[in-house]
Tab-separated table of C-alpha atoms in Angstrom:
chain	number	residue	atom	x	y	z
L	1	UNK	CA	-16.496	-25.098	-8.290
L	2	UNK	CA	-17.840	-21.529	-8.952
L	3	UNK	CA	-17.471	-20.103	-12.368
L	4	UNK	CA	-14.998	-17.485	-10.800
L	5	UNK	CA	-12.774	-20.203	-9.575
L	6	UNK	CA	-12.866	-21.851	-13.162
L	7	UNK	CA	-11.876	-18.460	-14.421
L	8	UNK	CA	-9.339	-17.747	-11.947
L	9	UNK	CA	-7.639	-20.773	-12.918
L	10	UNK	CA	-7.694	-20.088	-16.474
L	11	UNK	CA	-6.254	-16.428	-15.451
L	12	UNK	CA	-3.089	-17.722	-13.742
L	13	UNK	CA	-2.148	-20.191	-16.940
L	14	UNK	CA	-0.433	-22.594	-14.629
L	15	UNK	CA	-1.425	-25.207	-12.080
L	16	UNK	CA	1.648	-24.568	-9.884
L	17	UNK	CA	1.478	-20.380	-9.923
L	18	UNK	CA	-1.792	-19.306	-7.896
L	19	UNK	CA	-2.879	-16.007	-7.566
L	20	UNK	CA	-6.199	-16.090	-6.856
L	21	UNK	CA	-7.149	-12.437	-7.759
L	22	UNK	CA	-11.112	-13.132	-8.499
L	23	UNK	CA	-11.751	-15.143	-5.060
L	24	UNK	CA	-10.429	-16.321	-1.739
L	25	UNK	CA	-7.351	-17.955	-1.524
L	26	UNK	CA	-8.607	-21.618	-0.680
L	27	UNK	CA	-7.176	-22.761	2.871
L	28	UNK	CA	-5.024	-25.267	1.551
L	29	UNK	CA	-3.065	-23.315	-0.687
L	30	UNK	CA	-2.472	-20.394	2.454
L	31	UNK	CA	0.863	-21.744	2.782
L	32	UNK	CA	3.245	-18.974	3.404
L	33	UNK	CA	4.875	-18.123	7.289
L	34	UNK	CA	4.710	-14.840	8.702
L	35	UNK	CA	8.484	-14.195	8.344
L	36	UNK	CA	7.825	-15.046	4.447
L	37	UNK	CA	5.210	-12.478	4.077
L	38	UNK	CA	6.938	-9.591	6.365
L	39	UNK	CA	9.657	-10.543	4.031
L	40	UNK	CA	7.972	-9.514	0.934
L	41	UNK	CA	6.263	-6.506	2.237
L	42	UNK	CA	9.915	-5.165	3.520
L	43	UNK	CA	9.978	-4.487	-0.385
L	44	UNK	CA	7.526	-1.864	0.425
L	45	UNK	CA	9.330	-0.673	3.737
L	46	UNK	CA	12.676	-0.343	2.166
L	47	UNK	CA	11.769	2.276	-0.504
L	48	UNK	CA	13.524	5.235	-0.676
L	49	UNK	CA	10.686	7.270	-1.055
L	50	UNK	CA	10.463	7.220	3.017
L	51	UNK	CA	13.984	8.805	2.665
L	52	UNK	CA	12.656	11.368	0.929
L	53	UNK	CA	9.806	12.081	3.290
L	54	UNK	CA	11.869	11.903	6.328
L	55	UNK	CA	14.515	14.264	4.515
L	56	UNK	CA	11.599	17.146	3.149
L	57	UNK	CA	9.820	17.056	6.534
L	58	UNK	CA	13.270	17.706	8.828
L	59	UNK	CA	14.355	20.593	6.217
L	60	UNK	CA	10.927	21.952	6.108
L	61	UNK	CA	9.431	21.680	9.503
L	62	UNK	CA	12.294	20.627	11.580
L	63	UNK	CA	13.449	16.981	12.558
L	64	UNK	CA	12.111	17.134	15.893
L	65	UNK	CA	8.378	17.440	14.410
L	66	UNK	CA	9.359	14.711	11.531
L	67	UNK	CA	10.443	12.624	14.518
L	68	UNK	CA	7.350	12.911	16.558
L	69	UNK	CA	4.855	12.728	13.371
L	70	UNK	CA	7.049	9.585	12.581
L	71	UNK	CA	5.878	7.916	16.262
L	72	UNK	CA	1.984	8.739	15.304
L	73	UNK	CA	2.306	7.135	11.990
L	74	UNK	CA	3.692	4.228	13.030
L	75	UNK	CA	1.006	3.568	16.218
L	76	UNK	CA	-1.833	4.546	13.730
L	77	UNK	CA	-0.756	2.605	10.454
L	78	UNK	CA	0.254	-0.181	12.710
L	79	UNK	CA	-3.159	-0.513	14.213
L	80	UNK	CA	-4.879	-0.277	10.731
L	81	UNK	CA	-2.469	-2.707	9.356
L	82	UNK	CA	-2.836	-5.582	11.873
L	83	UNK	CA	-6.451	-5.684	11.621
L	84	UNK	CA	-6.648	-5.956	7.819
L	85	UNK	CA	-3.517	-8.120	7.904
L	86	UNK	CA	-5.885	-10.468	10.448
L	87	UNK	CA	-8.969	-9.637	7.950
L	88	UNK	CA	-7.054	-10.621	5.086
L	89	UNK	CA	-5.569	-13.967	6.737
L	90	UNK	CA	-8.941	-15.051	8.469
L	91	UNK	CA	-10.812	-14.838	4.708
L	92	UNK	CA	-8.050	-15.564	2.624
L	93	UNK	CA	-9.058	-12.307	0.885
L	94	UNK	CA	-6.958	-8.973	0.079
L	95	UNK	CA	-8.920	-5.867	0.334
L	96	UNK	CA	-10.575	-5.498	-2.927
L	97	UNK	CA	-12.219	-8.591	-2.310
L	98	UNK	CA	-12.605	-7.937	1.233
L	99	UNK	CA	-14.798	-4.736	0.108
L	100	UNK	CA	-17.300	-6.382	-2.107
L	101	UNK	CA	-18.976	-8.323	1.475
L	102	UNK	CA	-17.331	-5.639	3.605
L	103	UNK	CA	-19.869	-2.845	3.141
L	104	UNK	CA	-19.273	-2.290	-0.501
L	105	UNK	CA	-21.013	-4.808	-2.724
L	106	UNK	CA	-19.570	-5.837	-5.692
L	107	UNK	CA	-19.769	-2.885	-7.984
L	108	UNK	CA	-19.318	-0.331	-5.089
L	109	UNK	CA	-16.299	-2.531	-4.296
L	110	UNK	CA	-15.035	-1.746	-7.911
L	111	UNK	CA	-14.795	1.574	-6.771
L	112	UNK	CA	-11.895	1.283	-4.600
L	113	UNK	CA	-10.305	-1.435	-6.853
L	114	UNK	CA	-9.855	1.064	-9.888
L	115	UNK	CA	-8.600	3.850	-7.213
L	116	UNK	CA	-6.171	1.276	-5.655
L	117	UNK	CA	-4.928	0.154	-9.138
L	118	UNK	CA	-4.451	4.185	-10.136
L	119	UNK	CA	-2.646	4.346	-6.572
L	120	UNK	CA	-0.012	1.791	-7.033
L	121	UNK	CA	0.848	2.959	-10.575
L	122	UNK	CA	1.140	6.398	-9.851
L	123	UNK	CA	3.609	5.238	-6.895
L	124	UNK	CA	5.578	3.501	-9.458
L	125	UNK	CA	5.997	5.959	-11.607
L	126	UNK	CA	7.116	8.513	-8.466
L	127	UNK	CA	9.207	5.854	-7.157
L	128	UNK	CA	10.598	4.806	-10.527
L	129	UNK	CA	11.800	8.719	-10.756
L	130	UNK	CA	13.541	8.399	-7.835
L	131	UNK	CA	15.471	6.049	-9.320
L	132	UNK	CA	15.907	7.793	-12.724
L	133	UNK	CA	17.191	10.308	-10.827
L	134	UNK	CA	19.658	8.489	-8.482
L	135	UNK	CA	21.177	6.877	-12.336
L	136	UNK	CA	20.910	10.024	-14.256
L	137	UNK	CA	22.995	12.233	-11.564
L	138	UNK	CA	25.650	9.530	-11.667
L	139	UNK	CA	25.069	9.099	-15.944
L	140	UNK	CA	24.293	12.518	-16.892
L	141	UNK	CA	24.747	11.272	-20.775
L	142	UNK	CA	22.136	8.948	-20.852
L	143	UNK	CA	18.826	10.815	-21.853
L	144	UNK	CA	16.196	10.655	-18.801
L	145	UNK	CA	13.479	8.720	-21.237
L	146	UNK	CA	15.939	5.826	-22.023
L	147	UNK	CA	16.659	5.294	-17.940
L	148	UNK	CA	12.418	5.676	-17.793
L	149	UNK	CA	11.844	2.794	-20.709
L	150	UNK	CA	14.470	0.764	-19.452
L	151	UNK	CA	13.627	0.544	-15.646
L	152	UNK	CA	9.602	1.115	-16.211
L	153	UNK	CA	9.969	-1.909	-18.488
L	154	UNK	CA	11.937	-4.346	-16.370
L	155	UNK	CA	9.431	-4.606	-13.558
L	156	UNK	CA	7.563	-7.035	-15.885
L	157	UNK	CA	8.988	-10.115	-16.015
L	158	UNK	CA	9.967	-9.446	-12.556
L	159	UNK	CA	6.403	-10.047	-12.100
L	160	UNK	CA	5.721	-12.599	-14.311
L	161	UNK	CA	5.413	-15.519	-11.632
L	162	UNK	CA	3.612	-13.643	-8.831
L	163	UNK	CA	4.163	-14.226	-5.215
L	164	UNK	CA	6.302	-17.340	-5.202
L	165	UNK	CA	8.544	-14.983	-7.385
L	166	UNK	CA	8.126	-11.907	-5.128
L	167	UNK	CA	8.887	-13.935	-2.152
L	168	UNK	CA	12.539	-15.184	-3.601
L	169	UNK	CA	13.037	-11.587	-5.147
L	170	UNK	CA	12.700	-9.783	-1.757
L	171	UNK	CA	14.310	-12.861	0.136
L	172	UNK	CA	17.721	-12.565	-1.759
L	173	UNK	CA	17.962	-8.527	-2.436
L	174	UNK	CA	17.220	-8.088	1.591
L	175	UNK	CA	20.890	-8.715	2.817
L	176	UNK	CA	22.317	-6.762	-0.157
L	177	UNK	CA	19.985	-3.753	0.752
L	178	UNK	CA	21.089	-4.067	4.327
L	179	UNK	CA	24.949	-4.378	3.183
L	180	UNK	CA	24.453	-0.958	1.161
L	181	UNK	CA	22.382	0.939	3.992
L	182	UNK	CA	25.160	0.356	6.540
L	183	UNK	CA	27.963	1.268	4.155
L	184	UNK	CA	25.797	4.263	3.578
L	185	UNK	CA	25.435	5.073	7.485
L	186	UNK	CA	29.217	4.589	7.632
L	187	UNK	CA	30.546	6.660	5.071
L	188	UNK	CA	28.213	9.484	6.073
L	189	UNK	CA	30.049	9.485	9.477
L	190	UNK	CA	33.348	9.749	7.660
L	191	UNK	CA	32.535	12.191	4.653
L	192	UNK	CA	32.344	16.137	6.106
L	193	UNK	CA	28.775	17.075	6.590
L	194	UNK	CA	27.332	20.796	5.592
L	195	UNK	CA	25.387	20.931	8.309
L	196	UNK	CA	27.726	20.149	11.363
L	197	UNK	CA	25.150	20.655	14.517
L	198	UNK	CA	23.074	17.887	15.997
L	199	UNK	CA	20.722	16.626	13.600
L	200	UNK	CA	17.907	15.314	15.314
L	201	UNK	CA	17.254	18.502	16.796
L	202	UNK	CA	17.477	20.602	13.396
L	203	UNK	CA	15.256	23.162	13.190
L	204	UNK	CA	14.909	25.673	9.863
L	205	UNK	CA	14.901	29.587	11.247
L	206	UNK	CA	11.412	30.545	12.430
L	207	UNK	CA	9.867	26.993	12.663
L	208	UNK	CA	9.051	25.927	16.219
L	209	UNK	CA	8.406	22.720	17.961
L	210	UNK	CA	4.686	21.397	17.348
L	211	UNK	CA	2.190	23.427	16.133
L	212	UNK	CA	1.616	24.164	12.604
L	213	UNK	CA	4.770	22.489	11.595
L	214	UNK	CA	4.176	19.437	13.028
L	215	UNK	CA	0.811	19.636	11.695
L	216	UNK	CA	2.337	19.758	8.477
L	217	UNK	CA	4.438	16.689	9.013
L	218	UNK	CA	1.341	14.927	10.052
L	219	UNK	CA	-0.317	15.604	7.102
L	220	UNK	CA	2.594	14.305	4.926
L	221	UNK	CA	2.315	11.146	6.846
L	222	UNK	CA	-1.653	10.983	6.770
L	223	UNK	CA	-0.933	11.060	2.866
L	224	UNK	CA	0.498	7.703	2.717
L	225	UNK	CA	-0.369	5.418	5.917
L	226	UNK	CA	-3.545	4.381	4.326
L	227	UNK	CA	-1.286	2.556	1.529
L	228	UNK	CA	1.074	1.217	4.210
L	229	UNK	CA	-1.780	-0.257	6.244
L	230	UNK	CA	-3.648	-1.745	3.041
L	231	UNK	CA	-1.278	-3.145	0.617
L	232	UNK	CA	0.008	-5.939	2.946
L	233	UNK	CA	-3.604	-7.937	2.300
L	234	UNK	CA	-2.239	-8.752	-1.279
L	235	UNK	CA	0.017	-10.939	0.807
L	236	UNK	CA	-1.299	-11.852	4.094
L	237	UNK	CA	-4.351	-13.523	2.506
L	238	UNK	CA	-1.459	-16.556	1.746
L	239	UNK	CA	-0.297	-16.585	5.515
L	240	UNK	CA	-1.067	-19.771	6.993
L	241	UNK	CA	-3.474	-20.232	9.740
L	242	UNK	CA	-1.578	-21.430	12.284
L	243	UNK	CA	0.465	-17.855	12.059
L	244	UNK	CA	-2.758	-15.528	12.039
L	245	UNK	CA	-1.997	-13.991	15.582
L	246	UNK	CA	1.702	-13.576	15.301
L	247	UNK	CA	1.775	-12.620	11.801
L	248	UNK	CA	-1.048	-10.243	12.169
L	249	UNK	CA	1.250	-8.194	14.529
L	250	UNK	CA	4.274	-8.774	12.947
L	251	UNK	CA	3.147	-7.935	9.265
L	252	UNK	CA	0.987	-5.149	10.939
L	253	UNK	CA	3.836	-3.338	12.530
L	254	UNK	CA	7.150	-4.524	11.335
L	255	UNK	CA	6.801	-2.628	7.995
L	256	UNK	CA	5.601	0.576	9.537
L	257	UNK	CA	8.477	0.863	12.231
L	258	UNK	CA	10.740	0.304	9.328
L	259	UNK	CA	9.406	2.561	6.953
L	260	UNK	CA	8.349	5.393	9.046
L	261	UNK	CA	10.910	4.674	11.777
L	262	UNK	CA	14.069	3.433	10.590
L	263	UNK	CA	13.811	4.603	6.798
L	264	UNK	CA	12.515	7.858	7.566
L	265	UNK	CA	14.617	8.858	10.221
L	266	UNK	CA	17.654	7.944	8.351
L	267	UNK	CA	15.919	9.954	5.563
L	268	UNK	CA	16.454	13.041	8.411
L	269	UNK	CA	20.019	12.063	9.024
L	270	UNK	CA	20.790	11.825	5.392
L	271	UNK	CA	19.106	15.225	4.904
L	272	UNK	CA	19.652	17.613	7.353
L	273	UNK	CA	23.932	16.512	7.303
L	274	UNK	CA	24.256	17.555	3.398
L	275	UNK	CA	21.070	20.083	3.472
L	276	UNK	CA	19.439	18.185	0.590
L	277	UNK	CA	16.120	16.669	0.376
L	278	UNK	CA	16.365	14.301	-2.698
L	279	UNK	CA	18.097	10.705	-1.905
L	280	UNK	CA	18.624	10.292	-5.498
L	281	UNK	CA	21.410	13.135	-5.128
L	282	UNK	CA	22.988	12.423	-1.545
L	283	UNK	CA	23.082	8.553	-1.608
L	284	UNK	CA	25.232	9.021	-5.033
L	285	UNK	CA	27.051	11.771	-3.328
L	286	UNK	CA	27.903	9.223	-0.801
L	287	UNK	CA	28.526	6.042	-2.669
L	288	UNK	CA	29.067	6.789	-5.772
L	289	UNK	CA	28.291	4.419	-8.595
L	290	UNK	CA	27.217	2.028	-5.315
L	291	UNK	CA	24.671	4.616	-4.594
L	292	UNK	CA	23.026	4.484	-8.310
L	293	UNK	CA	23.198	0.536	-7.477
L	294	UNK	CA	21.441	1.031	-4.157
L	295	UNK	CA	18.676	3.406	-5.172
L	296	UNK	CA	18.514	0.856	-8.147
L	297	UNK	CA	17.639	-2.251	-6.035
L	298	UNK	CA	15.342	-0.644	-3.587
L	299	UNK	CA	13.491	1.147	-6.377
L	300	UNK	CA	12.869	-2.324	-7.885
L	301	UNK	CA	11.695	-4.048	-4.872
L	302	UNK	CA	9.076	-1.540	-4.299
L	303	UNK	CA	7.856	-1.240	-7.651
L	304	UNK	CA	7.522	-4.732	-8.134
L	305	UNK	CA	4.937	-5.360	-5.304
L	306	UNK	CA	3.247	-2.121	-6.718
L	307	UNK	CA	2.732	-3.847	-10.044
L	308	UNK	CA	1.733	-6.691	-8.341
L	309	UNK	CA	-0.905	-5.098	-6.363
L	310	UNK	CA	-2.167	-2.725	-8.958
L	311	UNK	CA	-2.412	-6.082	-11.450
L	312	UNK	CA	-4.537	-7.475	-8.750
L	313	UNK	CA	-7.154	-4.703	-8.495
L	314	UNK	CA	-7.261	-4.070	-12.127
L	315	UNK	CA	-8.090	-7.849	-12.775
L	316	UNK	CA	-11.071	-7.446	-9.953
L	317	UNK	CA	-12.124	-4.122	-11.353
L	318	UNK	CA	-12.306	-5.306	-15.333
L	319	UNK	CA	-13.772	-8.567	-13.895
L	320	UNK	CA	-16.776	-7.048	-11.588
L	321	UNK	CA	-17.794	-4.426	-14.358
L	322	UNK	CA	-16.786	-5.947	-18.016
L	323	UNK	CA	-16.283	-9.434	-17.557
L	324	UNK	CA	-13.262	-9.104	-18.851
L	325	UNK	CA	-10.624	-11.382	-17.618
L	326	UNK	CA	-7.608	-11.538	-19.731
L	327	UNK	CA	-5.166	-12.768	-16.936
L	328	UNK	CA	-3.022	-11.097	-14.658
L	329	UNK	CA	-0.195	-11.163	-16.520
L	330	UNK	CA	-1.820	-8.996	-18.985
L	331	UNK	CA	-2.740	-6.058	-16.093
L	332	UNK	CA	1.208	-6.061	-14.907
L	333	UNK	CA	1.986	-5.206	-19.042
L	334	UNK	CA	-1.018	-2.566	-18.827
L	335	UNK	CA	0.080	-1.308	-15.345
L	336	UNK	CA	4.146	-1.046	-16.186
L	337	UNK	CA	3.038	0.824	-19.571
L	338	UNK	CA	0.732	3.449	-17.809
L	339	UNK	CA	3.450	4.348	-15.337
L	340	UNK	CA	5.973	4.657	-18.207
L	341	UNK	CA	3.858	7.304	-19.631
L	342	UNK	CA	3.068	9.137	-16.336
L	343	UNK	CA	7.132	9.085	-15.943
L	344	UNK	CA	7.496	10.479	-19.284
L	345	UNK	CA	4.452	12.880	-18.519
L	346	UNK	CA	6.130	14.422	-15.570
L	347	UNK	CA	3.503	12.948	-12.907
L	348	UNK	CA	6.318	13.963	-10.095
L	349	UNK	CA	4.948	17.532	-10.616
L	350	UNK	CA	1.901	16.955	-9.194
L	351	UNK	CA	2.847	14.751	-5.806
L	352	UNK	CA	1.593	17.132	-3.614
L	353	UNK	CA	-2.211	16.960	-5.284
L	354	UNK	CA	-2.203	13.162	-5.831
L	355	UNK	CA	-1.205	12.354	-2.154
L	356	UNK	CA	-3.590	14.733	-0.893
L	357	UNK	CA	-6.512	13.005	-2.877
L	358	UNK	CA	-5.346	9.315	-2.091
L	359	UNK	CA	-4.527	10.093	1.573
L	360	UNK	CA	-8.032	10.809	2.439
L	361	UNK	CA	-9.421	8.095	0.003
L	362	UNK	CA	-7.073	5.188	1.120
L	363	UNK	CA	-7.357	6.234	5.131
L	364	UNK	CA	-11.171	6.435	5.033
L	365	UNK	CA	-11.134	3.271	2.852
L	366	UNK	CA	-9.053	1.166	5.437
L	367	UNK	CA	-10.938	2.611	8.558
L	368	UNK	CA	-14.460	1.852	6.992
L	369	UNK	CA	-12.872	-1.855	6.211
L	370	UNK	CA	-11.773	-2.029	10.200
L	371	UNK	CA	-15.453	-0.570	11.193
L	372	UNK	CA	-17.175	-2.577	9.721
L	373	UNK	CA	-15.477	-5.351	10.546
L	374	UNK	CA	-14.612	-4.819	14.534
L	375	UNK	CA	-17.918	-2.608	15.048
L	376	UNK	CA	-20.530	-3.515	12.979
L	377	UNK	CA	-19.978	-7.384	12.055
L	378	UNK	CA	-18.525	-8.398	15.356
L	379	UNK	CA	-19.710	-6.068	18.090
L	380	UNK	CA	-23.120	-4.829	16.368
L	381	UNK	CA	-23.940	-8.317	15.100
L	382	UNK	CA	-25.167	-6.619	11.907
L	383	UNK	CA	-24.733	-8.667	8.519
L	384	UNK	CA	-22.649	-11.817	8.066
L	385	UNK	CA	-19.370	-12.722	10.441
L	386	UNK	CA	-17.911	-13.773	7.344
L	387	UNK	CA	-16.795	-12.377	3.692
L	388	UNK	CA	-18.092	-13.334	0.210
L	389	UNK	CA	-16.468	-12.428	-2.980
L	390	UNK	CA	-18.794	-14.190	-5.797
L	391	UNK	CA	-21.375	-12.019	-7.563
L	392	UNK	CA	-24.132	-14.547	-7.130
L	393	UNK	CA	-24.517	-14.037	-3.442
L	394	UNK	CA	-24.049	-10.204	-3.389
L	395	UNK	CA	-26.082	-6.853	-4.304
L	396	UNK	CA	-24.541	-4.627	-6.749
L	397	UNK	CA	-24.189	-1.807	-3.808
L	398	UNK	CA	-24.161	-1.606	-0.698
L	399	UNK	CA	-24.629	1.708	0.880
L	400	UNK	CA	-22.809	1.395	3.996
L	401	UNK	CA	-19.614	1.495	2.180
L	402	UNK	CA	-19.893	3.329	-0.678
L	403	UNK	CA	-22.130	6.156	0.745
L	404	UNK	CA	-19.886	6.457	3.926
L	405	UNK	CA	-16.746	6.472	0.958
L	406	UNK	CA	-18.120	8.732	-0.872
L	407	UNK	CA	-19.217	11.444	1.610
L	408	UNK	CA	-16.066	11.382	3.773
L	409	UNK	CA	-13.878	11.633	0.748
L	410	UNK	CA	-15.479	14.328	-0.371
L	411	UNK	CA	-15.601	16.369	2.567
L	412	UNK	CA	-12.091	15.486	3.664
L	413	UNK	CA	-10.977	16.670	0.206
L	414	UNK	CA	-12.483	19.995	0.755
L	415	UNK	CA	-11.150	20.123	4.097
L	416	UNK	CA	-7.452	18.932	2.703
L	417	UNK	CA	-7.591	21.752	0.117
L	418	UNK	CA	-7.898	24.209	2.939
L	419	UNK	CA	-11.787	25.386	3.306
L	420	UNK	CA	-12.069	24.067	6.808
L	421	UNK	CA	-9.315	25.867	8.308
L	422	UNK	CA	-5.669	25.038	8.883
L	423	UNK	CA	-5.984	22.442	11.539
L	424	UNK	CA	-8.675	19.657	9.001
L	425	UNK	CA	-6.054	20.978	6.217
L	426	UNK	CA	-3.219	18.935	8.068
L	427	UNK	CA	-5.247	15.961	9.235
L	428	UNK	CA	-7.598	15.604	6.557
L	429	UNK	CA	-7.070	11.993	5.902
L	430	UNK	CA	-7.334	11.272	9.553
L	431	UNK	CA	-10.460	13.263	9.552
L	432	UNK	CA	-12.095	11.867	6.796
L	433	UNK	CA	-11.021	8.391	8.432
L	434	UNK	CA	-12.775	9.314	11.686
L	435	UNK	CA	-15.938	10.428	9.301
L	436	UNK	CA	-16.225	7.348	7.123
L	437	UNK	CA	-16.206	5.061	10.501
L	438	UNK	CA	-19.232	7.030	12.225
L	439	UNK	CA	-21.170	6.695	8.798
L	440	UNK	CA	-20.382	3.086	8.356
L	441	UNK	CA	-22.050	2.440	11.929
L	442	UNK	CA	-24.763	4.773	11.553
L	443	UNK	CA	-25.720	3.505	7.967
L	444	UNK	CA	-25.523	-0.356	8.717
L	445	UNK	CA	-27.739	0.177	11.672
L	446	UNK	CA	-30.301	2.655	9.275
L	447	UNK	CA	-29.833	-0.420	6.525
L	448	UNK	CA	-30.218	-3.587	9.031
L	449	UNK	CA	-27.650	-5.232	7.238
L	450	UNK	CA	-29.664	-5.601	4.148
L	451	UNK	CA	-27.348	-5.247	1.480
L	452	UNK	CA	-24.809	-7.754	2.742
L	453	UNK	CA	-26.061	-10.605	1.047
L	454	UNK	CA	-28.640	-11.391	-1.751
L	455	UNK	CA	-28.113	-14.819	-0.466
L	456	UNK	CA	-26.100	-17.304	2.029
L	457	UNK	CA	-23.362	-19.173	0.703
L	458	UNK	CA	-23.070	-22.997	1.801
L	459	UNK	CA	-19.588	-23.254	1.578
L	460	UNK	CA	-18.389	-20.941	4.141
L	461	UNK	CA	-16.079	-22.888	6.731
L	462	UNK	CA	-16.174	-21.979	10.556
L	463	UNK	CA	-12.693	-20.886	10.467
L	464	UNK	CA	-13.058	-18.274	7.911
L	465	UNK	CA	-15.854	-16.712	10.113
L	466	UNK	CA	-15.153	-13.640	12.717
L	467	UNK	CA	-15.735	-14.635	16.166
L	468	UNK	CA	-18.894	-12.582	17.694
């Protein structure tokens, strides 16, 4: 048993509950069926944040443009997600650990872990504020800071027992979510609408199909697509081997279809009918106290996954850089408290700026992992055809991933800020992803795979290797 595996068992604190935040999930522990993993990822897909995206895009840029952009998001994020789920299930690692042997090195991968963790903490704050808005709209006598503390702290006990607890929480809450959702749809047909025209052909005055309006919608989707493609790896690493093929497609595509297609489409429907972009307002308008409960349910479902993923990433970062391993539960508390501070500090006022940078970074990172696996490892046969997470075998830095990510993120951010023209401003994340893929291949060829491994491990089983 390696030093990291020993540390890992101490990290969990229980024999029954294992999170494997510092090493691959052993094959004998990969027991989850693809339906179970897909169910957990539905905690992401059912977030009301996707209502809000659909509503904002439809009201600002027109429903047809929002629908076309949603189709683009489903296809691109679905393809990226499918490959990443396959790599995660094949190796037993999430994207933080995959990055170590997937072109970054063990210190280089810490860069991705820290930004990834901060991403989930910030999204936890954004999602939490939607919940606060809904409850405060119904109960204005309760100060917002009290609601922030209550709903910010409640995710801690809901995350205490790791993936088994998440599976149960998402499984038992999904039927309740569906009941609320169907009720809201039915009531929306009964309750008089403010806009009575055809919803899905709605266009604001002066806005046309395609062109700049469509580019802005695509830009908004690009800001979140990298996240939804990467996030499933935290759960897919527990997928049982016989389910890898069907599971990769299901886990890769079904959540994307639901969050961008179903939830985004309903956001268009509700937003246009009531000319309101804030779901915390129109869900309460439709369902009264039921709307507040519905919002509470959906936001807690997404925020337990946000906190789970951030805790894994923080565990990875601090173990890698500082050899500090207090346990995943410690990072659950840190993540929740940080999200509370961000909510109290009004992080929602900086949503556009945060999503711009994170969209570029996450899309580029996903592109590097996929390109490294499919082009560098599989096609060009550069570097090992398996993934290693243990520091003893890895270089601290691998320029293949690190240089590609830094260069593409910097140039992509410059484009996103408007310095390279309107087209690249709206497609900055996609542009960064393409640039990252090209750089990954070029640098891998130039370095001839030298920085992937210091020495080869002897314990990699054939089933964990990529076929060449």
